[in-house]
Amino acid sequence: MNIGQAGERAGLPSKTIRYYEDIGLIKPLRDANGYRAFRESDIHKLTFLGRARALGFTIEDCRNLLALWEDTGRASSDVRAIAKEHLQQIETKISDLQNMQRTLSDLVRDCAGDDRPDCPILLQLGKAT
Amino acid sequence: MNIGQAGERAGLPSKTIRYYEDIGLIKPLRDANGYRAFRESDIHKLTFLGRARALGFTIEDCRNLLALWEDTGRASSDVRAIAKEHLQQIETKISDLQNMQRTLSDLVRDCAGDDRPDCPILLQLGKAT
DNA sequence: CATAGGGGTTCCACTCACTGGAAGGTCAAT
DNA sequence: ATTGACCTTCCAGTGAGTGGAACCCCTATG
């Protein structure tokens, strides 16, 4: 299977797949003409990667998860640790963003948004310490 | 005022301030010895930038906001539009992250996290389409 | 006066996870 | 023979800095 079709099946652009090979996440075979030849196992890995990335795991997380995935004797606690750590980071990010959201929506609410120059948003951003 | 003290006052590392000069956000004067010489107005701008960045505005947003800030005749609607757009993006990001959080916390909850290899997290990531 | 240290300067490389584009090779169909 | 869709590699850029090397400057102390 060529890269285009592999991308179709895994839901990833060809560019991304080449990149994943570049950084050693997958190792497709090569045809005589130099084209990458994807096996079912490669597609499966790519799909796995797509899902993990969609959940926001970093590439390094994905590398580790993939290794655990292939290690049928792994302990589920290893996987869980990575996921929990990541979940923690997501939660931190959410709360940071919610803080921004609160501040910003207050400012937007208080700004008339008309032709006059008075603007609490700029006022707040520029206020002396 | 030298860059170190300017950074202290604005709450930004020197490196970041040099970078902001590089991309044209600020234009500090220079002393005879080549050192940057920061005026009060530069400090004020840097503080503004620090606040805007902390609210997650992009550098380009900051550039626009700074221009509006310096234009005393601006319309508050211009500022409000940028802020609203940004708020929208923050809200999208929050909801994306909340989706990830839900999925991941379900998976983490269902994973025993012991020495056994069975792991719903990997199972879910690798499931055939 | 020499030197040590703590500033400052520039420039280059690296981060993360791709993405875009150029220049060129391959394949199937017309 | 040629078109057009695929494939290949390699190089550069994204955003917003950060780290480090190599070097200059200023002040204080022995």
PDB file of C-alpha atoms (C1' of nucleotides) in Angstrom:
ATOM      1  CA  MET A   1       0.000   0.000   0.000  1.00  0.00           C
ATOM      2  CA  ASN A   2       1.317   3.441  -0.923  1.00  0.00           C
ATOM      3  CA  ILE A   3       1.467   6.427   1.344  1.00  0.00           C
ATOM      4  CA  GLY A   4      -1.635   8.124  -0.040  1.00  0.00           C
ATOM      5  CA  GLN A   5      -3.878   5.200   0.657  1.00  0.00           C
ATOM      6  CA  ALA A   6      -2.225   4.601   4.014  1.00  0.00           C
ATOM      7  CA  GLY A   7      -3.001   8.187   4.919  1.00  0.00           C
ATOM      8  CA  GLU A   8      -6.585   7.726   3.837  1.00  0.00           C
ATOM      9  CA  ARG A   9      -6.976   4.642   5.984  1.00  0.00           C
ATOM     10  CA  ALA A  10      -5.317   6.137   9.039  1.00  0.00           C
ATOM     11  CA  GLY A  11      -6.823   9.564   8.616  1.00  0.00           C
ATOM     12  CA  LEU A  12      -3.466  11.318   8.416  1.00  0.00           C
ATOM     13  CA  PRO A  13      -1.863  13.420   5.676  1.00  0.00           C
ATOM     14  CA  SER A  14       1.045  11.883   3.780  1.00  0.00           C
ATOM     15  CA  LYS A  15       3.315  14.616   5.061  1.00  0.00           C
ATOM     16  CA  THR A  16       2.633  13.622   8.632  1.00  0.00           C
ATOM     17  CA  ILE A  17       3.292   9.978   7.885  1.00  0.00           C
ATOM     18  CA  ARG A  18       6.653  10.800   6.321  1.00  0.00           C
ATOM     19  CA  TYR A  19       7.415  12.838   9.382  1.00  0.00           C
ATOM     20  CA  TYR A  20       6.507   9.954  11.664  1.00  0.00           C
ATOM     21  CA  GLU A  21       8.868   7.732   9.751  1.00  0.00           C
ATOM     22  CA  ASP A  22      11.537  10.400   9.971  1.00  0.00           C
ATOM     23  CA  ILE A  23      11.372  10.461  13.736  1.00  0.00           C
ATOM     24  CA  GLY A  24      11.251   6.703  13.948  1.00  0.00           C
ATOM     25  CA  LEU A  25       7.663   6.061  15.001  1.00  0.00           C
ATOM     26  CA  ILE A  26       7.022   3.747  12.090  1.00  0.00           C
ATOM     27  CA  LYS A  27       9.236   1.789   9.736  1.00  0.00           C
ATOM     28  CA  PRO A  28       7.376   0.955   6.539  1.00  0.00           C
ATOM     29  CA  LEU A  29       9.069  -1.266   3.992  1.00  0.00           C
ATOM     30  CA  ARG A  30      10.117   0.002   0.582  1.00  0.00           C
ATOM     31  CA  ASP A  31       9.138  -1.202  -2.866  1.00  0.00           C
ATOM     32  CA  ALA A  32      11.733  -1.609  -5.581  1.00  0.00           C
ATOM     33  CA  ASN A  33      10.834   1.832  -6.945  1.00  0.00           C
ATOM     34  CA  GLY A  34      11.556   3.493  -3.598  1.00  0.00           C
ATOM     35  CA  TYR A  35       7.917   3.972  -2.672  1.00  0.00           C
ATOM     36  CA  ARG A  36       7.002   3.252   0.924  1.00  0.00           C
ATOM     37  CA  ALA A  37       5.091  -0.023   1.305  1.00  0.00           C
ATOM     38  CA  PHE A  38       2.692  -0.014   4.240  1.00  0.00           C
ATOM     39  CA  ARG A  39       1.615  -3.250   5.898  1.00  0.00           C
ATOM     40  CA  GLU A  40      -1.565  -3.651   7.890  1.00  0.00           C
ATOM     41  CA  SER A  41       0.503  -3.368  11.035  1.00  0.00           C
ATOM     42  CA  ASP A  42       1.766   0.034   9.868  1.00  0.00           C
ATOM     43  CA  ILE A  43      -1.774   1.237   9.267  1.00  0.00           C
ATOM     44  CA  HIS A  44      -2.730   0.003  12.670  1.00  0.00           C
ATOM     45  CA  LYS A  45       0.126   1.910  14.273  1.00  0.00           C
ATOM     46  CA  LEU A  46      -0.709   5.052  12.354  1.00  0.00           C
ATOM     47  CA  THR A  47      -4.308   4.836  13.480  1.00  0.00           C
ATOM     48  CA  PHE A  48      -3.105   4.406  17.033  1.00  0.00           C
ATOM     49  CA  LEU A  49      -0.895   7.464  16.657  1.00  0.00           C
ATOM     50  CA  GLY A  50      -3.714   9.520  15.206  1.00  0.00           C
ATOM     51  CA  ARG A  51      -5.955   8.686  18.144  1.00  0.00           C
ATOM     52  CA  ALA A  52      -3.302   9.350  20.741  1.00  0.00           C
ATOM     53  CA  ARG A  53      -2.408  12.684  19.139  1.00  0.00           C
ATOM     54  CA  ALA A  54      -6.069  13.629  18.984  1.00  0.00           C
ATOM     55  CA  LEU A  55      -6.147  13.111  22.735  1.00  0.00           C
ATOM     56  CA  GLY A  56      -3.294  15.564  22.996  1.00  0.00           C
ATOM     57  CA  PHE A  57      -0.504  13.144  23.872  1.00  0.00           C
ATOM     58  CA  THR A  58       2.890  14.493  22.823  1.00  0.00           C
ATOM     59  CA  ILE A  59       4.953  12.642  20.266  1.00  0.00           C
ATOM     60  CA  GLU A  60       7.198  11.371  23.050  1.00  0.00           C
ATOM     61  CA  ASP A  61       4.153  10.119  24.932  1.00  0.00           C
ATOM     62  CA  CYS A  62       3.055   8.420  21.735  1.00  0.00           C
ATOM     63  CA  ARG A  63       6.432   6.798  21.354  1.00  0.00           C
ATOM     64  CA  ASN A  64       6.171   5.382  24.858  1.00  0.00           C
ATOM     65  CA  LEU A  65       2.553   4.334  24.479  1.00  0.00           C
ATOM     66  CA  LEU A  66       3.348   2.642  21.204  1.00  0.00           C
ATOM     67  CA  ALA A  67       6.167   0.708  22.823  1.00  0.00           C
ATOM     68  CA  LEU A  68       3.841  -0.394  25.613  1.00  0.00           C
ATOM     69  CA  TRP A  69       1.174  -1.222  23.090  1.00  0.00           C
ATOM     70  CA  GLU A  70       3.549  -3.553  21.303  1.00  0.00           C
ATOM     71  CA  ASP A  71       4.763  -5.083  24.536  1.00  0.00           C
ATOM     72  CA  THR A  72       2.019  -7.584  25.305  1.00  0.00           C
ATOM     73  CA  GLY A  73       3.508  -8.227  28.729  1.00  0.00           C
ATOM     74  CA  ARG A  74       3.410  -4.587  29.834  1.00  0.00           C
ATOM     75  CA  ALA A  75       1.810  -3.606  33.121  1.00  0.00           C
ATOM     76  CA  SER A  76      -1.316  -1.516  32.765  1.00  0.00           C
ATOM     77  CA  SER A  77       0.034   0.714  35.523  1.00  0.00           C
ATOM     78  CA  ASP A  78       2.732   1.973  33.148  1.00  0.00           C
ATOM     79  CA  VAL A  79       0.131   3.087  30.646  1.00  0.00           C
ATOM     80  CA  ARG A  80      -2.065   4.536  33.308  1.00  0.00           C
ATOM     81  CA  ALA A  81       0.792   6.624  34.670  1.00  0.00           C
ATOM     82  CA  ILE A  82       1.376   8.283  31.321  1.00  0.00           C
ATOM     83  CA  ALA A  83      -2.319   8.931  30.836  1.00  0.00           C
ATOM     84  CA  LYS A  84      -2.760  10.328  34.331  1.00  0.00           C
ATOM     85  CA  GLU A  85       0.178  12.646  33.945  1.00  0.00           C
ATOM     86  CA  HIS A  86      -1.242  13.875  30.680  1.00  0.00           C
ATOM     87  CA  LEU A  87      -4.683  14.270  32.164  1.00  0.00           C
ATOM     88  CA  GLN A  88      -3.147  16.410  34.874  1.00  0.00           C
ATOM     89  CA  GLN A  89      -1.580  18.657  32.255  1.00  0.00           C
ATOM     90  CA  ILE A  90      -4.854  18.966  30.399  1.00  0.00           C
ATOM     91  CA  GLU A  91      -6.590  19.967  33.587  1.00  0.00           C
ATOM     92  CA  THR A  92      -3.992  22.607  34.329  1.00  0.00           C
ATOM     93  CA  LYS A  93      -4.353  23.988  30.835  1.00  0.00           C
ATOM     94  CA  ILE A  94      -8.123  24.096  31.135  1.00  0.00           C
ATOM     95  CA  SER A  95      -7.971  26.018  34.358  1.00  0.00           C
ATOM     96  CA  ASP A  96      -5.409  28.478  32.929  1.00  0.00           C
ATOM     97  CA  LEU A  97      -7.669  29.073  29.974  1.00  0.00           C
ATOM     98  CA  GLN A  98     -10.689  29.484  32.187  1.00  0.00           C
ATOM     99  CA  ASN A  99      -8.883  32.184  34.117  1.00  0.00           C
ATOM    100  CA  MET A 100      -8.121  33.982  30.873  1.00  0.00           C
ATOM    101  CA  GLN A 101     -11.683  33.531  29.772  1.00  0.00           C
ATOM    102  CA  ARG A 102     -13.072  35.052  32.950  1.00  0.00           C
ATOM    103  CA  THR A 103     -10.819  38.103  32.773  1.00  0.00           C
ATOM    104  CA  LEU A 104     -11.359  38.627  29.089  1.00  0.00           C
ATOM    105  CA  SER A 105     -15.100  38.203  29.120  1.00  0.00           C
ATOM    106  CA  ASP A 106     -15.356  40.713  31.951  1.00  0.00           C
ATOM    107  CA  LEU A 107     -13.337  43.170  29.913  1.00  0.00           C
ATOM    108  CA  VAL A 108     -15.304  42.563  26.742  1.00  0.00           C
ATOM    109  CA  ARG A 109     -18.535  42.962  28.643  1.00  0.00           C
ATOM    110  CA  ASP A 110     -17.435  46.301  30.076  1.00  0.00           C
ATOM    111  CA  CYS A 111     -16.250  47.676  26.747  1.00  0.00           C
ATOM    112  CA  ALA A 112     -18.851  49.713  24.913  1.00  0.00           C
ATOM    113  CA  GLY A 113     -17.454  48.707  21.552  1.00  0.00           C
ATOM    114  CA  ASP A 114     -18.552  51.864  19.819  1.00  0.00           C
ATOM    115  CA  ASP A 115     -16.834  54.789  18.090  1.00  0.00           C
ATOM    116  CA  ARG A 116     -15.583  56.361  21.283  1.00  0.00           C
ATOM    117  CA  PRO A 117     -11.978  55.832  22.294  1.00  0.00           C
ATOM    118  CA  ASP A 118     -12.625  54.885  25.934  1.00  0.00           C
ATOM    119  CA  CYS A 119     -11.825  51.227  26.326  1.00  0.00           C
ATOM    120  CA  PRO A 120     -11.520  49.336  29.602  1.00  0.00           C
ATOM    121  CA  ILE A 121      -9.616  46.584  27.827  1.00  0.00           C
ATOM    122  CA  LEU A 122      -6.699  48.808  26.917  1.00  0.00           C
ATOM    123  CA  LEU A 123      -7.038  50.596  30.220  1.00  0.00           C
ATOM    124  CA  GLN A 124      -6.592  47.360  32.093  1.00  0.00           C
ATOM    125  CA  LEU A 125      -3.715  46.155  29.942  1.00  0.00           C
ATOM    126  CA  GLY A 126      -1.845  49.410  30.338  1.00  0.00           C
ATOM    127  CA  LYS A 127      -2.595  50.209  33.945  1.00  0.00           C
ATOM    128  CA  ALA A 128       0.445  51.186  36.023  1.00  0.00           C
ATOM    129  CA  THR A 129       1.584  48.580  38.490  1.00  0.00           C
TER     130      THR A 129
ATOM    131  CA  MET B   1      17.726  52.066  32.236  1.00  0.00           C
ATOM    132  CA  ASN B   2      19.456  48.855  31.143  1.00  0.00           C
ATOM    133  CA  ILE B   3      17.727  45.732  29.971  1.00  0.00           C
ATOM    134  CA  GLY B   4      18.052  43.843  33.241  1.00  0.00           C
ATOM    135  CA  GLN B   5      16.282  46.467  35.259  1.00  0.00           C
ATOM    136  CA  ALA B   6      13.715  46.972  32.513  1.00  0.00           C
ATOM    137  CA  GLY B   7      12.969  43.255  32.640  1.00  0.00           C
ATOM    138  CA  GLU B   8      12.611  43.428  36.384  1.00  0.00           C
ATOM    139  CA  ARG B   9      10.165  46.301  36.156  1.00  0.00           C
ATOM    140  CA  ALA B  10       8.094  44.745  33.385  1.00  0.00           C
ATOM    141  CA  GLY B  11       8.306  41.205  34.712  1.00  0.00           C
ATOM    142  CA  LEU B  12       9.915  39.836  31.565  1.00  0.00           C
ATOM    143  CA  PRO B  13      13.249  38.110  30.955  1.00  0.00           C
ATOM    144  CA  SER B  14      15.898  40.083  29.061  1.00  0.00           C
ATOM    145  CA  LYS B  15      15.837  37.502  26.317  1.00  0.00           C
ATOM    146  CA  THR B  16      12.180  38.145  25.686  1.00  0.00           C
ATOM    147  CA  ILE B  17      12.714  41.885  25.598  1.00  0.00           C
ATOM    148  CA  ARG B  18      15.473  41.535  23.008  1.00  0.00           C
ATOM    149  CA  TYR B  19      13.134  39.353  21.034  1.00  0.00           C
ATOM    150  CA  TYR B  20      10.375  41.964  21.219  1.00  0.00           C
ATOM    151  CA  GLU B  21      12.785  44.553  19.893  1.00  0.00           C
ATOM    152  CA  ASP B  22      13.833  42.158  17.169  1.00  0.00           C
ATOM    153  CA  ILE B  23      10.300  41.801  15.893  1.00  0.00           C
ATOM    154  CA  GLY B  24       9.668  45.516  16.187  1.00  0.00           C
ATOM    155  CA  LEU B  25       7.306  45.692  19.150  1.00  0.00           C
ATOM    156  CA  ILE B  26       9.520  48.141  21.000  1.00  0.00           C
ATOM    157  CA  LYS B  27      12.291  50.478  19.948  1.00  0.00           C
ATOM    158  CA  PRO B  28      14.469  51.359  22.923  1.00  0.00           C
ATOM    159  CA  LEU B  29      17.224  53.943  22.454  1.00  0.00           C
ATOM    160  CA  ARG B  30      20.884  53.050  22.677  1.00  0.00           C
ATOM    161  CA  ASP B  31      23.581  54.386  24.944  1.00  0.00           C
ATOM    162  CA  ALA B  32      26.994  55.292  23.557  1.00  0.00           C
ATOM    163  CA  ASN B  33      28.317  51.885  24.661  1.00  0.00           C
ATOM    164  CA  GLY B  34      25.660  50.046  22.648  1.00  0.00           C
ATOM    165  CA  TYR B  35      23.530  49.136  25.658  1.00  0.00           C
ATOM    166  CA  ARG B  36      19.784  49.490  25.217  1.00  0.00           C
ATOM    167  CA  ALA B  37      18.386  52.512  27.052  1.00  0.00           C
ATOM    168  CA  PHE B  38      14.789  52.028  28.169  1.00  0.00           C
ATOM    169  CA  ARG B  39      12.530  55.004  28.778  1.00  0.00           C
ATOM    170  CA  GLU B  40       9.489  54.937  30.989  1.00  0.00           C
ATOM    171  CA  SER B  41       7.346  54.622  27.885  1.00  0.00           C
ATOM    172  CA  ASP B  42       9.253  51.465  26.921  1.00  0.00           C
ATOM    173  CA  ILE B  43       8.656  49.968  30.345  1.00  0.00           C
ATOM    174  CA  HIS B  44       5.021  50.832  30.035  1.00  0.00           C
ATOM    175  CA  LYS B  45       4.794  49.111  26.666  1.00  0.00           C
ATOM    176  CA  LEU B  46       6.596  46.051  27.950  1.00  0.00           C
ATOM    177  CA  THR B  47       4.217  45.809  30.875  1.00  0.00           C
ATOM    178  CA  PHE B  48       1.318  46.086  28.468  1.00  0.00           C
ATOM    179  CA  LEU B  49       2.798  43.318  26.361  1.00  0.00           C
ATOM    180  CA  GLY B  50       3.347  41.096  29.374  1.00  0.00           C
ATOM    181  CA  ARG B  51      -0.283  41.481  30.404  1.00  0.00           C
ATOM    182  CA  ALA B  52      -1.648  40.891  26.932  1.00  0.00           C
ATOM    183  CA  ARG B  53       0.522  37.801  26.476  1.00  0.00           C
ATOM    184  CA  ALA B  54      -0.570  36.489  29.854  1.00  0.00           C
ATOM    185  CA  LEU B  55      -4.124  36.699  28.553  1.00  0.00           C
ATOM    186  CA  GLY B  56      -3.032  34.571  25.657  1.00  0.00           C
ATOM    187  CA  PHE B  57      -3.119  37.189  22.922  1.00  0.00           C
ATOM    188  CA  THR B  58      -0.772  36.298  20.087  1.00  0.00           C
ATOM    189  CA  ILE B  59       2.155  38.519  19.254  1.00  0.00           C
ATOM    190  CA  GLU B  60       0.258  39.802  16.223  1.00  0.00           C
ATOM    191  CA  ASP B  61      -2.730  40.606  18.416  1.00  0.00           C
ATOM    192  CA  CYS B  62      -0.350  42.397  20.740  1.00  0.00           C
ATOM    193  CA  ARG B  63       1.073  44.386  17.875  1.00  0.00           C
ATOM    194  CA  ASN B  64      -2.426  45.505  16.915  1.00  0.00           C
ATOM    195  CA  LEU B  65      -3.513  46.199  20.461  1.00  0.00           C
ATOM    196  CA  LEU B  66      -0.362  48.211  21.062  1.00  0.00           C
ATOM    197  CA  ALA B  67      -1.044  50.307  17.992  1.00  0.00           C
ATOM    198  CA  LEU B  68      -4.602  50.934  19.181  1.00  0.00           C
ATOM    199  CA  TRP B  69      -3.330  51.676  22.635  1.00  0.00           C
ATOM    200  CA  GLU B  70      -1.043  54.364  21.259  1.00  0.00           C
ATOM    201  CA  ASP B  71      -3.768  55.776  19.028  1.00  0.00           C
ATOM    202  CA  THR B  72      -5.752  57.925  21.438  1.00  0.00           C
ATOM    203  CA  GLY B  73      -8.446  58.422  18.834  1.00  0.00           C
ATOM    204  CA  ARG B  74      -9.123  54.711  18.278  1.00  0.00           C
ATOM    205  CA  ALA B  75     -12.640  53.350  18.484  1.00  0.00           C
ATOM    206  CA  SER B  76     -13.219  50.954  21.350  1.00  0.00           C
ATOM    207  CA  SER B  77     -15.037  48.689  18.928  1.00  0.00           C
ATOM    208  CA  ASP B  78     -11.709  47.919  17.232  1.00  0.00           C
ATOM    209  CA  VAL B  79     -10.229  46.728  20.480  1.00  0.00           C
ATOM    210  CA  ARG B  80     -13.336  44.871  21.427  1.00  0.00           C
ATOM    211  CA  ALA B  81     -13.331  42.982  18.132  1.00  0.00           C
ATOM    212  CA  ILE B  82      -9.826  41.644  18.725  1.00  0.00           C
ATOM    213  CA  ALA B  83     -10.652  40.667  22.277  1.00  0.00           C
ATOM    214  CA  LYS B  84     -13.897  38.970  21.293  1.00  0.00           C
ATOM    215  CA  GLU B  85     -12.208  37.002  18.556  1.00  0.00           C
ATOM    216  CA  HIS B  86      -9.564  35.881  21.003  1.00  0.00           C
ATOM    217  CA  LEU B  87     -12.156  35.015  23.603  1.00  0.00           C
ATOM    218  CA  GLN B  88     -13.865  32.857  21.035  1.00  0.00           C
ATOM    219  CA  GLN B  89     -10.636  30.993  20.384  1.00  0.00           C
ATOM    220  CA  ILE B  90     -10.065  30.472  24.081  1.00  0.00           C
ATOM    221  CA  GLU B  91     -13.544  29.055  24.435  1.00  0.00           C
ATOM    222  CA  THR B  92     -12.999  26.666  21.548  1.00  0.00           C
ATOM    223  CA  LYS B  93      -9.746  25.522  23.089  1.00  0.00           C
ATOM    224  CA  ILE B  94     -11.385  24.979  26.459  1.00  0.00           C
ATOM    225  CA  SER B  95     -14.094  22.850  24.975  1.00  0.00           C
ATOM    226  CA  ASP B  96     -11.581  20.804  22.960  1.00  0.00           C
ATOM    227  CA  LEU B  97      -9.587  20.189  26.090  1.00  0.00           C
ATOM    228  CA  GLN B  98     -12.699  19.285  28.035  1.00  0.00           C
ATOM    229  CA  ASN B  99     -13.526  16.663  25.443  1.00  0.00           C
ATOM    230  CA  MET B 100     -10.049  15.196  25.793  1.00  0.00           C
ATOM    231  CA  GLN B 101     -10.370  15.336  29.543  1.00  0.00           C
ATOM    232  CA  ARG B 102     -13.653  13.433  29.532  1.00  0.00           C
ATOM    233  CA  THR B 103     -12.340  10.694  27.272  1.00  0.00           C
ATOM    234  CA  LEU B 104      -9.070  10.368  29.107  1.00  0.00           C
ATOM    235  CA  SER B 105     -10.506  10.380  32.578  1.00  0.00           C
ATOM    236  CA  ASP B 106     -12.956   7.663  31.569  1.00  0.00           C
ATOM    237  CA  LEU B 107     -10.071   5.608  30.277  1.00  0.00           C
ATOM    238  CA  VAL B 108      -7.925   6.218  33.324  1.00  0.00           C
ATOM    239  CA  ARG B 109     -10.829   5.339  35.574  1.00  0.00           C
ATOM    240  CA  ASP B 110     -11.383   2.041  33.758  1.00  0.00           C
ATOM    241  CA  CYS B 111      -7.730   1.066  33.813  1.00  0.00           C
ATOM    242  CA  ALA B 112      -6.775  -1.116  36.739  1.00  0.00           C
ATOM    243  CA  GLY B 113      -3.260   0.249  36.774  1.00  0.00           C
ATOM    244  CA  ASP B 114      -1.728  -2.879  38.190  1.00  0.00           C
ATOM    245  CA  ASP B 115       0.814  -5.461  37.021  1.00  0.00           C
ATOM    246  CA  ARG B 116      -1.526  -7.083  34.564  1.00  0.00           C
ATOM    247  CA  PRO B 117      -1.223  -6.239  30.897  1.00  0.00           C
ATOM    248  CA  ASP B 118      -4.919  -5.615  30.203  1.00  0.00           C
ATOM    249  CA  CYS B 119      -5.362  -1.951  29.603  1.00  0.00           C
ATOM    250  CA  PRO B 120      -8.491  -0.274  28.241  1.00  0.00           C
ATOM    251  CA  ILE B 121      -6.443   2.786  27.348  1.00  0.00           C
ATOM    252  CA  LEU B 122      -4.301   0.943  24.822  1.00  0.00           C
ATOM    253  CA  LEU B 123      -7.295  -1.077  23.776  1.00  0.00           C
ATOM    254  CA  GLN B 124      -9.212   2.060  22.900  1.00  0.00           C
ATOM    255  CA  LEU B 125      -6.294   3.705  21.127  1.00  0.00           C
ATOM    256  CA  GLY B 126      -5.653   0.663  19.004  1.00  0.00           C
ATOM    257  CA  LYS B 127      -9.194  -0.439  18.274  1.00  0.00           C
ATOM    258  CA  ALA B 128      -9.875  -1.228  14.625  1.00  0.00           C
ATOM    259  CA  THR B 129     -11.976   1.343  12.842  1.00  0.00           C
TER     260      THR B 129
ATOM    261  C1'  DC C   1      47.165  48.658  37.659  1.00  0.00           C
ATOM    262  C1'  DA C   2      45.379  43.989  37.067  1.00  0.00           C
ATOM    263  C1'  DT C   3      41.710  41.261  37.602  1.00  0.00           C
ATOM    264  C1'  DA C   4      37.270  39.204  38.902  1.00  0.00           C
ATOM    265  C1'  DG C   5      32.390  39.448  38.641  1.00  0.00           C
ATOM    266  C1'  DG C   6      28.287  40.678  36.854  1.00  0.00           C
ATOM    267  C1'  DG C   7      26.284  43.195  33.644  1.00  0.00           C
ATOM    268  C1'  DG C   8      25.622  43.903  28.517  1.00  0.00           C
ATOM    269  C1'  DT C   9      26.040  42.708  23.077  1.00  0.00           C
ATOM    270  C1'  DT C  10      25.340  39.679  18.779  1.00  0.00           C
ATOM    271  C1'  DC C  11      24.446  35.505  16.451  1.00  0.00           C
ATOM    272  C1'  DC C  12      23.230  30.712  15.858  1.00  0.00           C
ATOM    273  C1'  DA C  13      20.763  26.672  17.012  1.00  0.00           C
ATOM    274  C1'  DC C  14      16.942  24.424  19.141  1.00  0.00           C
ATOM    275  C1'  DT C  15      12.164  23.675  20.702  1.00  0.00           C
ATOM    276  C1'  DC C  16       7.184  21.070  18.853  1.00  0.00           C
ATOM    277  C1'  DA C  17       4.664  18.894  15.415  1.00  0.00           C
ATOM    278  C1'  DC C  18       4.079  19.529  11.584  1.00  0.00           C
ATOM    279  C1'  DT C  19       3.267  22.139   6.745  1.00  0.00           C
ATOM    280  C1'  DG C  20       4.460  24.197   2.187  1.00  0.00           C
ATOM    281  C1'  DG C  21       7.003  24.119  -1.740  1.00  0.00           C
ATOM    282  C1'  DA C  22      10.623  23.014  -5.194  1.00  0.00           C
ATOM    283  C1'  DA C  23      12.733  19.740  -8.147  1.00  0.00           C
ATOM    284  C1'  DG C  24      12.491  15.557  -9.839  1.00  0.00           C
ATOM    285  C1'  DG C  25      11.235  10.179 -10.452  1.00  0.00           C
ATOM    286  C1'  DT C  26       7.246   6.623 -11.454  1.00  0.00           C
ATOM    287  C1'  DC C  27       3.070   4.765 -13.091  1.00  0.00           C
ATOM    288  C1'  DA C  28      -1.367   4.005 -15.557  1.00  0.00           C
ATOM    289  C1'  DA C  29      -4.162   5.576 -19.102  1.00  0.00           C
ATOM    290  C1'  DT C  30      -4.988   7.888 -23.264  1.00  0.00           C
TER     291       DT C  30
ATOM    292  C1'  DA D   1       4.410  10.282 -26.475  1.00  0.00           C
ATOM    293  C1'  DT D   2       2.306  12.748 -23.243  1.00  0.00           C
ATOM    294  C1'  DT D   3      -0.629  13.907 -19.576  1.00  0.00           C
ATOM    295  C1'  DG D   4      -1.692  13.916 -14.753  1.00  0.00           C
ATOM    296  C1'  DA D   5      -1.680  11.834 -10.454  1.00  0.00           C
ATOM    297  C1'  DC D   6       1.105   9.887  -7.607  1.00  0.00           C
ATOM    298  C1'  DC D   7       5.609   9.303  -5.240  1.00  0.00           C
ATOM    299  C1'  DT D   8      10.567  10.772  -3.634  1.00  0.00           C
ATOM    300  C1'  DT D   9      13.981  13.947  -1.037  1.00  0.00           C
ATOM    301  C1'  DC D  10      15.394  18.138   0.852  1.00  0.00           C
ATOM    302  C1'  DC D  11      14.941  22.879   2.541  1.00  0.00           C
ATOM    303  C1'  DA D  12      12.518  26.455   4.921  1.00  0.00           C
ATOM    304  C1'  DG D  13       9.049  28.290   7.873  1.00  0.00           C
ATOM    305  C1'  DT D  14       5.616  28.354  11.678  1.00  0.00           C
ATOM    306  C1'  DG D  15       5.148  30.896  17.301  1.00  0.00           C
ATOM    307  C1'  DA D  16       7.232  32.625  20.881  1.00  0.00           C
ATOM    308  C1'  DG D  17      10.652  32.358  22.792  1.00  0.00           C
ATOM    309  C1'  DT D  18      15.095  29.757  25.205  1.00  0.00           C
ATOM    310  C1'  DG D  19      19.990  28.223  25.652  1.00  0.00           C
ATOM    311  C1'  DG D  20      24.557  28.868  24.736  1.00  0.00           C
ATOM    312  C1'  DA D  21      28.987  30.655  22.768  1.00  0.00           C
ATOM    313  C1'  DA D  22      32.004  34.341  22.140  1.00  0.00           C
ATOM    314  C1'  DC D  23      32.873  38.672  23.115  1.00  0.00           C
ATOM    315  C1'  DC D  24      32.526  43.717  25.182  1.00  0.00           C
ATOM    316  C1'  DC D  25      31.800  46.944  29.250  1.00  0.00           C
ATOM    317  C1'  DC D  26      31.711  48.689  33.983  1.00  0.00           C
ATOM    318  C1'  DT D  27      32.704  48.746  38.784  1.00  0.00           C
ATOM    319  C1'  DA D  28      35.033  47.311  42.869  1.00  0.00           C
ATOM    320  C1'  DT D  29      38.730  45.394  45.170  1.00  0.00           C
ATOM    321  C1'  DG D  30      43.720  43.849  46.216  1.00  0.00           C
TER     322       DG D  30
END
